[in-house]
mmCIF file of N, CA and C in Angstrom:
data_model
loop_
_atom_site.group_PDB
_atom_site.id
_atom_site.type_symbol
_atom_site.label_atom_id
_atom_site.label_comp_id
_atom_site.label_asym_id
_atom_site.label_seq_id
_atom_site.Cartn_x
_atom_site.Cartn_y
_atom_site.Cartn_z
ATOM 1 N N MET A 1 0.861 -1.148 0.037
ATOM 2 C CA MET A 1 -0.078 -0.021 -0.159
ATOM 3 C C MET A 1 0.556 1.282 0.328
ATOM 4 N N THR A 2 0.293 2.080 -0.807
ATOM 5 C CA THR A 2 1.130 3.316 -0.720
ATOM 6 C C THR A 2 1.073 4.470 -0.102
ATOM 7 N N GLY A 3 -0.025 4.259 0.905
ATOM 8 C CA GLY A 3 0.220 4.738 1.927
ATOM 9 C C GLY A 3 -1.140 6.169 1.780
ATOM 10 N N ARG A 4 -1.744 6.106 0.300
ATOM 11 C CA ARG A 4 -3.119 7.057 0.569
ATOM 12 C C ARG A 4 -3.824 5.872 0.770
ATOM 13 N N ILE A 5 -5.061 6.735 1.357
ATOM 14 C CA ILE A 5 -6.344 6.113 1.121
ATOM 15 C C ILE A 5 -7.207 7.351 0.825
ATOM 16 N N HIS A 6 -8.902 6.910 0.502
ATOM 17 C CA HIS A 6 -9.922 7.112 0.081
ATOM 18 C C HIS A 6 -10.713 7.418 1.036
ATOM 19 N N LEU A 7 -11.121 8.638 1.462
ATOM 20 C CA LEU A 7 -12.192 8.694 2.523
ATOM 21 C C LEU A 7 -13.142 9.262 2.145
ATOM 22 N N ILE A 8 -14.846 8.331 1.982
ATOM 23 C CA ILE A 8 -16.047 9.189 1.615
ATOM 24 C C ILE A 8 -17.047 8.663 2.538
ATOM 25 N N ASP A 9 -17.047 10.144 2.704
ATOM 26 C CA ASP A 9 -17.884 10.321 4.460
ATOM 27 C C ASP A 9 -18.810 11.513 4.467
ATOM 28 N N ASP A 10 -20.144 11.477 4.135
ATOM 29 C CA ASP A 10 -21.323 12.769 3.285
ATOM 30 C C ASP A 10 -20.852 13.365 5.191
ATOM 31 N N ASP A 11 -20.621 13.325 6.081
ATOM 32 C CA ASP A 11 -20.902 14.078 7.483
ATOM 33 C C ASP A 11 -19.489 14.890 7.666
ATOM 34 N N ASP A 12 -19.041 16.035 6.950
ATOM 35 C CA ASP A 12 -17.673 16.384 7.260
ATOM 36 C C ASP A 12 -17.186 16.702 7.978
ATOM 37 N N PRO A 13 -17.632 16.598 9.426
ATOM 38 C CA PRO A 13 -17.117 16.965 10.529
ATOM 39 C C PRO A 13 -16.242 15.148 11.175
ATOM 40 N N ALA A 14 -17.469 14.275 10.697
ATOM 41 C CA ALA A 14 -17.045 13.255 10.950
ATOM 42 C C ALA A 14 -15.466 12.744 9.908
ATOM 43 N N ARG A 15 -15.956 13.162 8.728
ATOM 44 C CA ARG A 15 -15.036 12.897 7.474
ATOM 45 C C ARG A 15 -13.399 13.532 7.869
ATOM 46 N N GLU A 16 -13.586 14.993 8.020
ATOM 47 C CA GLU A 16 -12.717 16.324 8.597
ATOM 48 C C GLU A 16 -11.694 15.376 9.877
ATOM 49 N N SER A 17 -12.623 14.691 10.851
ATOM 50 C CA SER A 17 -11.950 13.785 11.500
ATOM 51 C C SER A 17 -11.039 13.125 10.789
ATOM 52 N N LEU A 18 -11.667 11.977 10.963
ATOM 53 C CA LEU A 18 -11.051 11.026 10.711
ATOM 54 C C LEU A 18 -10.138 11.005 9.566
ATOM 55 N N ALA A 19 -10.062 11.807 8.937
ATOM 56 C CA ALA A 19 -8.604 12.193 7.912
ATOM 57 C C ALA A 19 -7.426 13.159 8.731
ATOM 58 N N PHE A 20 -8.073 13.666 9.427
ATOM 59 C CA PHE A 20 -6.775 14.446 10.146
ATOM 60 C C PHE A 20 -6.010 13.289 11.009
ATOM 61 N N LEU A 21 -6.697 12.267 11.547
ATOM 62 C CA LEU A 21 -5.966 11.078 12.608
ATOM 63 C C LEU A 21 -5.412 9.760 11.461
ATOM 64 N N LEU A 22 -5.556 9.994 10.505
ATOM 65 C CA LEU A 22 -4.869 8.976 9.588
ATOM 66 C C LEU A 22 -3.962 9.492 9.161
ATOM 67 N N THR A 23 -4.268 10.754 9.082
ATOM 68 C CA THR A 23 -3.172 12.033 8.540
ATOM 69 C C THR A 23 -1.775 11.662 9.431
ATOM 70 N N THR A 24 -1.753 11.520 10.760
ATOM 71 C CA THR A 24 -1.299 11.730 11.926
ATOM 72 C C THR A 24 -0.639 10.267 11.696
ATOM 73 N N MET A 25 -1.362 9.186 11.329
ATOM 74 C CA MET A 25 -1.331 8.104 10.953
ATOM 75 C C MET A 25 -0.088 7.803 10.554
ATOM 76 N N GLY A 26 0.293 9.221 9.445
ATOM 77 C CA GLY A 26 1.502 9.162 7.797
ATOM 78 C C GLY A 26 0.743 8.515 7.243
ATOM 79 N N PHE A 27 -0.522 8.275 6.918
ATOM 80 C CA PHE A 27 -1.334 7.886 5.842
ATOM 81 C C PHE A 27 -1.808 9.677 4.731
ATOM 82 N N ARG A 28 -1.584 9.415 3.540
ATOM 83 C CA ARG A 28 -2.102 10.616 2.822
ATOM 84 C C ARG A 28 -3.111 10.309 2.209
ATOM 85 N N VAL A 29 -4.569 11.277 2.886
ATOM 86 C CA VAL A 29 -6.107 11.254 2.865
ATOM 87 C C VAL A 29 -6.629 11.760 1.489
ATOM 88 N N LEU A 30 -7.198 11.231 0.461
ATOM 89 C CA LEU A 30 -8.477 12.193 0.100
ATOM 90 C C LEU A 30 -9.426 11.710 -0.005
ATOM 91 N N GLN A 31 -9.866 13.157 0.261
ATOM 92 C CA GLN A 31 -11.540 13.533 0.857
ATOM 93 C C GLN A 31 -12.699 13.274 -0.298
ATOM 94 N N TYR A 32 -13.444 12.657 -0.034
ATOM 95 C CA TYR A 32 -14.811 13.305 -0.211
ATOM 96 C C TYR A 32 -16.311 12.829 -0.250
ATOM 97 N N PRO A 33 -16.707 13.651 -0.266
ATOM 98 C CA PRO A 33 -18.049 13.838 0.497
ATOM 99 C C PRO A 33 -18.924 13.104 -0.097
ATOM 100 N N SER A 34 -19.092 12.395 -1.064
ATOM 101 C CA SER A 34 -20.137 11.997 -1.512
ATOM 102 C C SER A 34 -19.587 10.434 -2.444
ATOM 103 N N ALA A 35 -20.011 9.467 -2.651
ATOM 104 C CA ALA A 35 -19.496 7.922 -3.428
ATOM 105 C C ALA A 35 -19.767 8.581 -4.815
ATOM 106 N N GLU A 36 -20.141 9.018 -5.075
ATOM 107 C CA GLU A 36 -20.582 9.727 -6.381
ATOM 108 C C GLU A 36 -19.558 10.543 -7.141
ATOM 109 N N GLN A 37 -18.791 11.496 -5.943
ATOM 110 C CA GLN A 37 -17.844 12.230 -6.613
ATOM 111 C C GLN A 37 -16.666 11.076 -6.419
ATOM 112 N N PHE A 38 -16.347 10.409 -4.937
ATOM 113 C CA PHE A 38 -15.491 9.584 -5.203
ATOM 114 C C PHE A 38 -14.898 8.493 -7.299
ATOM 115 N N LEU A 39 -15.872 8.166 -7.256
ATOM 116 C CA LEU A 39 -16.337 7.801 -8.117
ATOM 117 C C LEU A 39 -16.024 8.319 -9.561
ATOM 118 N N SER A 40 -16.282 9.609 -9.952
ATOM 119 C CA SER A 40 -16.068 10.601 -10.897
ATOM 120 C C SER A 40 -15.037 11.000 -10.870
ATOM 121 N N ALA A 41 -14.463 10.458 -9.697
ATOM 122 C CA ALA A 41 -12.436 11.207 -9.959
ATOM 123 C C ALA A 41 -11.849 10.026 -10.539
ATOM 124 N N GLN A 42 -12.640 8.750 -10.163
ATOM 125 C CA GLN A 42 -11.572 7.802 -10.553
ATOM 126 C C GLN A 42 -11.990 7.479 -12.249
ATOM 127 N N THR A 43 -10.264 7.074 -12.723
ATOM 128 C CA THR A 43 -9.917 6.602 -14.155
ATOM 129 C C THR A 43 -9.358 5.165 -13.824
ATOM 130 N N ASP A 44 -9.031 4.823 -13.272
ATOM 131 C CA ASP A 44 -8.426 3.005 -13.189
ATOM 132 C C ASP A 44 -8.800 2.966 -11.458
ATOM 133 N N GLU A 45 -8.950 2.063 -11.446
ATOM 134 C CA GLU A 45 -8.511 1.676 -10.137
ATOM 135 C C GLU A 45 -7.397 1.606 -9.278
ATOM 136 N N PRO A 46 -7.953 2.370 -8.574
ATOM 137 C CA PRO A 46 -6.166 2.737 -7.249
ATOM 138 C C PRO A 46 -5.947 1.577 -6.449
ATOM 139 N N THR A 47 -5.331 0.784 -7.324
ATOM 140 C CA THR A 47 -4.676 0.153 -6.903
ATOM 141 C C THR A 47 -3.946 -0.669 -5.839
ATOM 142 N N GLU A 48 -2.785 0.259 -5.584
ATOM 143 C CA GLU A 48 -2.299 0.408 -4.143
ATOM 144 C C GLU A 48 -2.762 0.976 -2.948
ATOM 145 N N ASP A 49 -4.432 1.706 -3.397
ATOM 146 C CA ASP A 49 -4.689 2.428 -1.766
ATOM 147 C C ASP A 49 -5.712 1.628 -0.939
ATOM 148 N N LEU A 50 -6.069 2.203 -0.378
ATOM 149 C CA LEU A 50 -6.549 1.627 0.655
ATOM 150 C C LEU A 50 -8.003 2.362 0.567
ATOM 151 N N LEU A 51 -9.309 2.480 0.281
ATOM 152 C CA LEU A 51 -10.515 2.477 0.888
ATOM 153 C C LEU A 51 -11.690 3.053 1.978
ATOM 154 N N ILE A 52 -12.011 3.874 2.568
ATOM 155 C CA ILE A 52 -12.858 3.738 3.571
ATOM 156 C C ILE A 52 -14.143 4.799 3.308
ATOM 157 N N SER A 53 -14.734 4.275 3.936
ATOM 158 C CA SER A 53 -16.717 4.286 3.396
ATOM 159 C C SER A 53 -17.688 4.763 4.557
ATOM 160 N N ASP A 54 -18.679 5.696 4.541
ATOM 161 C CA ASP A 54 -19.208 5.403 5.385
ATOM 162 C C ASP A 54 -20.114 4.355 4.879
ATOM 163 N N ILE A 55 -20.888 3.957 5.877
ATOM 164 C CA ILE A 55 -22.429 3.171 4.898
ATOM 165 C C ILE A 55 -23.256 3.630 4.552
ATOM 166 N N ARG A 56 -23.841 4.527 5.313
ATOM 167 C CA ARG A 56 -25.503 5.583 4.845
ATOM 168 C C ARG A 56 -24.909 7.037 4.498
ATOM 169 N N MET A 57 -24.962 6.580 3.237
ATOM 170 C CA MET A 57 -24.753 8.096 3.032
ATOM 171 C C MET A 57 -25.677 8.615 1.691
ATOM 172 N N PRO A 58 -26.602 9.682 1.429
ATOM 173 C CA PRO A 58 -27.048 10.104 0.534
ATOM 174 C C PRO A 58 -27.205 9.573 -0.471
ATOM 175 N N GLY A 59 -28.155 9.140 -1.435
ATOM 176 C CA GLY A 59 -27.825 8.849 -2.427
ATOM 177 C C GLY A 59 -27.109 7.515 -2.728
ATOM 178 N N LEU A 60 -25.818 6.893 -3.334
ATOM 179 C CA LEU A 60 -24.953 5.305 -3.478
ATOM 180 C C LEU A 60 -24.455 5.488 -1.967
ATOM 181 N N ASP A 61 -24.860 4.278 -1.792
ATOM 182 C CA ASP A 61 -24.293 4.399 -0.017
ATOM 183 C C ASP A 61 -22.989 3.502 0.341
ATOM 184 N N GLY A 62 -22.171 3.067 1.100
ATOM 185 C CA GLY A 62 -21.001 2.400 0.995
ATOM 186 C C GLY A 62 -21.136 0.869 0.557
ATOM 187 N N ILE A 63 -22.023 0.243 0.531
ATOM 188 C CA ILE A 63 -22.955 -1.107 0.652
ATOM 189 C C ILE A 63 -22.558 -0.882 -0.730
ATOM 190 N N GLU A 64 -23.308 -0.456 -1.553
ATOM 191 C CA GLU A 64 -23.725 -0.562 -2.829
ATOM 192 C C GLU A 64 -22.619 0.314 -3.592
ATOM 193 N N LEU A 65 -21.625 0.865 -3.573
ATOM 194 C CA LEU A 65 -20.203 1.504 -4.014
ATOM 195 C C LEU A 65 -19.702 0.105 -3.682
ATOM 196 N N THR A 66 -19.392 -1.026 -2.267
ATOM 197 C CA THR A 66 -18.794 -1.810 -2.581
ATOM 198 C C THR A 66 -19.199 -2.810 -3.719
ATOM 199 N N ARG A 67 -20.563 -3.233 -4.332
ATOM 200 C CA ARG A 67 -20.761 -3.940 -4.867
ATOM 201 C C ARG A 67 -20.473 -3.704 -6.405
ATOM 202 N N ARG A 68 -20.354 -2.226 -6.461
ATOM 203 C CA ARG A 68 -20.157 -1.368 -7.739
ATOM 204 C C ARG A 68 -18.849 -1.594 -8.305
ATOM 205 N N LEU A 69 -17.959 -1.771 -7.447
ATOM 206 C CA LEU A 69 -16.727 -1.728 -7.400
ATOM 207 C C LEU A 69 -16.273 -2.894 -7.846
ATOM 208 N N ARG A 70 -16.721 -4.007 -6.916
ATOM 209 C CA ARG A 70 -16.734 -5.452 -7.202
ATOM 210 C C ARG A 70 -16.735 -5.390 -8.539
ATOM 211 N N GLN A 71 -17.965 -5.378 -8.879
ATOM 212 C CA GLN A 71 -18.470 -5.707 -10.228
ATOM 213 C C GLN A 71 -17.619 -5.470 -11.286
ATOM 214 N N ARG A 72 -17.050 -4.332 -11.353
ATOM 215 C CA ARG A 72 -15.565 -3.597 -12.040
ATOM 216 C C ARG A 72 -14.595 -4.758 -11.915
ATOM 217 N N LEU A 73 -14.564 -5.456 -10.765
ATOM 218 C CA LEU A 73 -13.521 -5.915 -10.802
ATOM 219 C C LEU A 73 -12.275 -5.585 -10.265
ATOM 220 N N TRP A 74 -12.741 -4.472 -9.122
ATOM 221 C CA TRP A 74 -11.786 -3.860 -8.820
ATOM 222 C C TRP A 74 -11.228 -4.614 -7.286
ATOM 223 N N SER A 75 -10.007 -5.053 -6.958
ATOM 224 C CA SER A 75 -9.588 -5.493 -5.254
ATOM 225 C C SER A 75 -8.824 -4.989 -4.181
ATOM 226 N N VAL A 76 -9.067 -3.181 -4.862
ATOM 227 C CA VAL A 76 -9.401 -2.494 -3.850
ATOM 228 C C VAL A 76 -9.301 -2.455 -2.615
ATOM 229 N N PRO A 77 -9.068 -2.816 -1.527
ATOM 230 C CA PRO A 77 -9.208 -2.931 -0.084
ATOM 231 C C PRO A 77 -10.312 -2.020 0.319
ATOM 232 N N ILE A 78 -11.358 -2.220 0.681
ATOM 233 C CA ILE A 78 -12.611 -1.302 1.245
ATOM 234 C C ILE A 78 -12.948 -1.609 2.526
ATOM 235 N N VAL A 79 -12.777 -0.798 3.767
ATOM 236 C CA VAL A 79 -13.083 -0.820 5.121
ATOM 237 C C VAL A 79 -14.194 -0.042 5.337
ATOM 238 N N LEU A 80 -15.421 -0.241 5.191
ATOM 239 C CA LEU A 80 -16.829 0.407 5.714
ATOM 240 C C LEU A 80 -17.346 0.781 6.724
ATOM 241 N N ILE A 81 -18.007 1.826 7.207
ATOM 242 C CA ILE A 81 -17.927 2.579 8.399
ATOM 243 C C ILE A 81 -19.402 2.377 8.646
ATOM 244 N N SER A 82 -20.258 2.632 10.111
ATOM 245 C CA SER A 82 -21.548 2.602 10.641
ATOM 246 C C SER A 82 -21.313 2.943 11.806
ATOM 247 N N GLY A 83 -22.029 3.794 11.930
ATOM 248 C CA GLY A 83 -22.113 4.894 13.494
ATOM 249 C C GLY A 83 -23.842 3.917 13.853
ATOM 250 N N HIS A 84 -24.150 3.423 12.780
ATOM 251 C CA HIS A 84 -25.618 2.809 13.429
ATOM 252 C C HIS A 84 -25.322 1.281 12.526
ATOM 253 N N ALA A 85 -24.558 0.787 13.604
ATOM 254 C CA ALA A 85 -24.091 -0.822 13.077
ATOM 255 C C ALA A 85 -25.227 -1.700 13.751
ATOM 256 N N ASP A 86 -25.448 -2.977 13.319
ATOM 257 C CA ASP A 86 -25.665 -4.359 14.043
ATOM 258 C C ASP A 86 -25.723 -5.343 13.200
ATOM 259 N N SER A 87 -25.667 -6.574 13.207
ATOM 260 C CA SER A 87 -25.054 -7.359 13.103
ATOM 261 C C SER A 87 -25.017 -8.433 11.526
ATOM 262 N N ARG A 88 -26.794 -7.234 11.121
ATOM 263 C CA ARG A 88 -27.222 -7.819 9.620
ATOM 264 C C ARG A 88 -26.403 -6.861 8.750
ATOM 265 N N LEU A 89 -26.203 -5.470 9.533
ATOM 266 C CA LEU A 89 -25.739 -4.215 8.598
ATOM 267 C C LEU A 89 -24.283 -4.812 8.053
ATOM 268 N N ALA A 90 -23.272 -5.586 9.589
ATOM 269 C CA ALA A 90 -22.244 -5.614 9.591
ATOM 270 C C ALA A 90 -21.615 -6.649 8.286
ATOM 271 N N GLN A 91 -22.873 -7.926 8.518
ATOM 272 C CA GLN A 91 -22.584 -9.036 7.421
ATOM 273 C C GLN A 91 -22.979 -8.815 5.882
ATOM 274 N N ALA A 92 -24.071 -7.661 5.882
ATOM 275 C CA ALA A 92 -24.068 -7.265 4.259
ATOM 276 C C ALA A 92 -22.925 -6.463 4.064
ATOM 277 N N ALA A 93 -22.284 -5.835 4.445
ATOM 278 C CA ALA A 93 -20.983 -5.183 4.393
ATOM 279 C C ALA A 93 -20.031 -6.371 3.936
ATOM 280 N N ILE A 94 -19.756 -7.178 4.428
ATOM 281 C CA ILE A 94 -18.717 -8.123 4.097
ATOM 282 C C ILE A 94 -19.479 -9.058 2.720
ATOM 283 N N ASP A 95 -20.919 -9.291 2.840
ATOM 284 C CA ASP A 95 -21.265 -9.867 1.657
ATOM 285 C C ASP A 95 -20.920 -9.223 0.408
ATOM 286 N N ALA A 96 -21.096 -8.307 0.647
ATOM 287 C CA ALA A 96 -21.122 -6.956 -0.578
ATOM 288 C C ALA A 96 -19.490 -7.482 -1.156
ATOM 289 N N GLY A 97 -19.217 -7.021 -0.276
ATOM 290 C CA GLY A 97 -17.134 -7.016 -0.603
ATOM 291 C C GLY A 97 -16.132 -6.692 0.170
ATOM 292 N N ALA A 98 -16.563 -6.024 1.098
ATOM 293 C CA ALA A 98 -15.666 -5.360 2.140
ATOM 294 C C ALA A 98 -14.911 -5.800 2.852
ATOM 295 N N SER A 99 -13.516 -5.199 3.087
ATOM 296 C CA SER A 99 -12.582 -6.179 3.386
ATOM 297 C C SER A 99 -12.274 -6.597 5.076
ATOM 298 N N ALA A 100 -13.035 -5.222 5.805
ATOM 299 C CA ALA A 100 -13.017 -4.583 6.772
ATOM 300 C C ALA A 100 -14.474 -4.261 7.276
ATOM 301 N N PHE A 101 -14.799 -4.500 8.491
ATOM 302 C CA PHE A 101 -16.127 -3.497 8.662
ATOM 303 C C PHE A 101 -15.981 -2.597 10.190
ATOM 304 N N LEU A 102 -16.000 -1.574 10.005
ATOM 305 C CA LEU A 102 -15.652 -0.492 11.759
ATOM 306 C C LEU A 102 -16.639 0.345 12.064
ATOM 307 N N GLU A 103 -17.228 -0.080 13.521
ATOM 308 C CA GLU A 103 -18.681 0.832 14.076
ATOM 309 C C GLU A 103 -17.383 1.891 14.961
ATOM 310 N N LYS A 104 -18.446 3.508 14.273
ATOM 311 C CA LYS A 104 -18.634 4.417 14.989
ATOM 312 C C LYS A 104 -19.009 4.041 16.233
ATOM 313 N N PRO A 105 -18.886 5.147 17.556
ATOM 314 C CA PRO A 105 -17.044 5.726 17.461
ATOM 315 C C PRO A 105 -15.854 4.874 17.940
ATOM 316 N N TYR A 106 -15.063 5.190 17.221
ATOM 317 C CA TYR A 106 -14.106 4.270 16.655
ATOM 318 C C TYR A 106 -12.893 4.763 17.743
ATOM 319 N N THR A 107 -12.137 4.095 18.012
ATOM 320 C CA THR A 107 -10.704 4.530 18.307
ATOM 321 C C THR A 107 -9.614 4.947 17.367
ATOM 322 N N GLU A 108 -8.632 5.924 17.912
ATOM 323 C CA GLU A 108 -7.237 5.304 17.277
ATOM 324 C C GLU A 108 -6.780 3.804 17.082
ATOM 325 N N ILE A 109 -6.896 3.209 17.808
ATOM 326 C CA ILE A 109 -6.390 1.830 17.907
ATOM 327 C C ILE A 109 -7.179 0.910 17.379
ATOM 328 N N GLY A 110 -9.018 1.606 16.750
ATOM 329 C CA GLY A 110 -9.593 0.267 16.484
ATOM 330 C C GLY A 110 -9.219 0.400 14.628
ATOM 331 N N VAL A 111 -9.413 2.161 14.265
ATOM 332 C CA VAL A 111 -8.792 1.761 12.731
ATOM 333 C C VAL A 111 -7.186 1.610 12.952
ATOM 334 N N LYS A 112 -6.324 2.168 13.752
ATOM 335 C CA LYS A 112 -5.253 1.714 13.128
ATOM 336 C C LYS A 112 -4.841 -0.411 13.067
ATOM 337 N N ASP A 113 -6.369 -1.040 13.839
ATOM 338 C CA ASP A 113 -6.149 -2.498 13.502
ATOM 339 C C ASP A 113 -6.580 -2.964 12.459
ATOM 340 N N ALA A 114 -7.756 -2.247 11.929
ATOM 341 C CA ALA A 114 -8.267 -2.606 11.140
ATOM 342 C C ALA A 114 -7.979 -1.744 9.742
ATOM 343 N N ILE A 115 -7.043 -1.070 9.194
ATOM 344 C CA ILE A 115 -6.383 -1.212 8.365
ATOM 345 C C ILE A 115 -5.040 -2.037 8.206
ATOM 346 N N GLU A 116 -4.377 -1.857 9.606
ATOM 347 C CA GLU A 116 -3.229 -3.230 9.720
ATOM 348 C C GLU A 116 -3.680 -4.475 9.610
ATOM 349 N N LYS A 117 -4.851 -5.449 10.020
ATOM 350 C CA LYS A 117 -5.789 -6.172 9.274
ATOM 351 C C LYS A 117 -5.788 -6.211 7.418
ATOM 352 N N VAL A 118 -6.378 -5.433 7.057
ATOM 353 C CA VAL A 118 -6.690 -5.198 5.723
ATOM 354 C C VAL A 118 -5.248 -5.078 4.635
ATOM 355 N N VAL A 119 -4.256 -4.527 5.053
ATOM 356 C CA VAL A 119 -3.176 -4.277 4.532
ATOM 357 C C VAL A 119 -1.929 -6.194 4.657
ATOM 358 N N GLN A 120 -2.615 -6.402 5.448
ATOM 359 C CA GLN A 120 -1.501 -7.746 6.145
ATOM 360 C C GLN A 120 -2.826 -8.763 5.077
ATOM 361 N N ARG A 121 -4.346 -8.526 5.325
ATOM 362 C CA ARG A 121 -4.458 -9.519 3.981
ATOM 363 C C ARG A 121 -3.927 -9.795 2.780
ATOM 364 N N VAL A 122 -4.183 -8.279 1.916
ATOM 365 C CA VAL A 122 -3.507 -7.459 0.957
ATOM 366 C C VAL A 122 -2.201 -8.114 0.374
ATOM 367 N N ASP A 123 -1.134 -7.836 1.410
ATOM 368 C CA ASP A 123 0.338 -8.106 1.177
ATOM 369 C C ASP A 123 0.339 -10.124 1.403
ATOM 370 N N GLN A 124 -0.913 -10.794 2.252
ATOM 371 C CA GLN A 124 -0.543 -12.042 1.567
ATOM 372 C C GLN A 124 -1.061 -12.700 0.621
ATOM 373 N N ARG A 125 -1.816 -11.681 -0.535
ATOM 374 C CA ARG A 125 -2.208 -12.240 -1.584
ATOM 375 C C ARG A 125 -1.031 -12.080 -2.343
#
């Protein structure tokens, strides 16, 4: 992984807060307020990157974004986050092709652990 994270969340303060945390962890963060804006900014699969997306957003939600990326055969690791999680939502995220699921409120250690696990799985491929 190049250290670049695409962060998608329609909640500006939440997105900016997580972006700050990720930046302090040494990542370069590209922020998008919607899945549609992320998709319109991509010409090719960001193969060396990681994507973190909120699940519940107006328009294209995180689960549908994940499905669309997997339909394109993109293998970019995806971490889906939600502040309103339950076991069904977490399972739906994984079934759609998410690499990991993270529940809000998250801690720095939780975010770091989720990223490390995803990167480790990618490295094992």
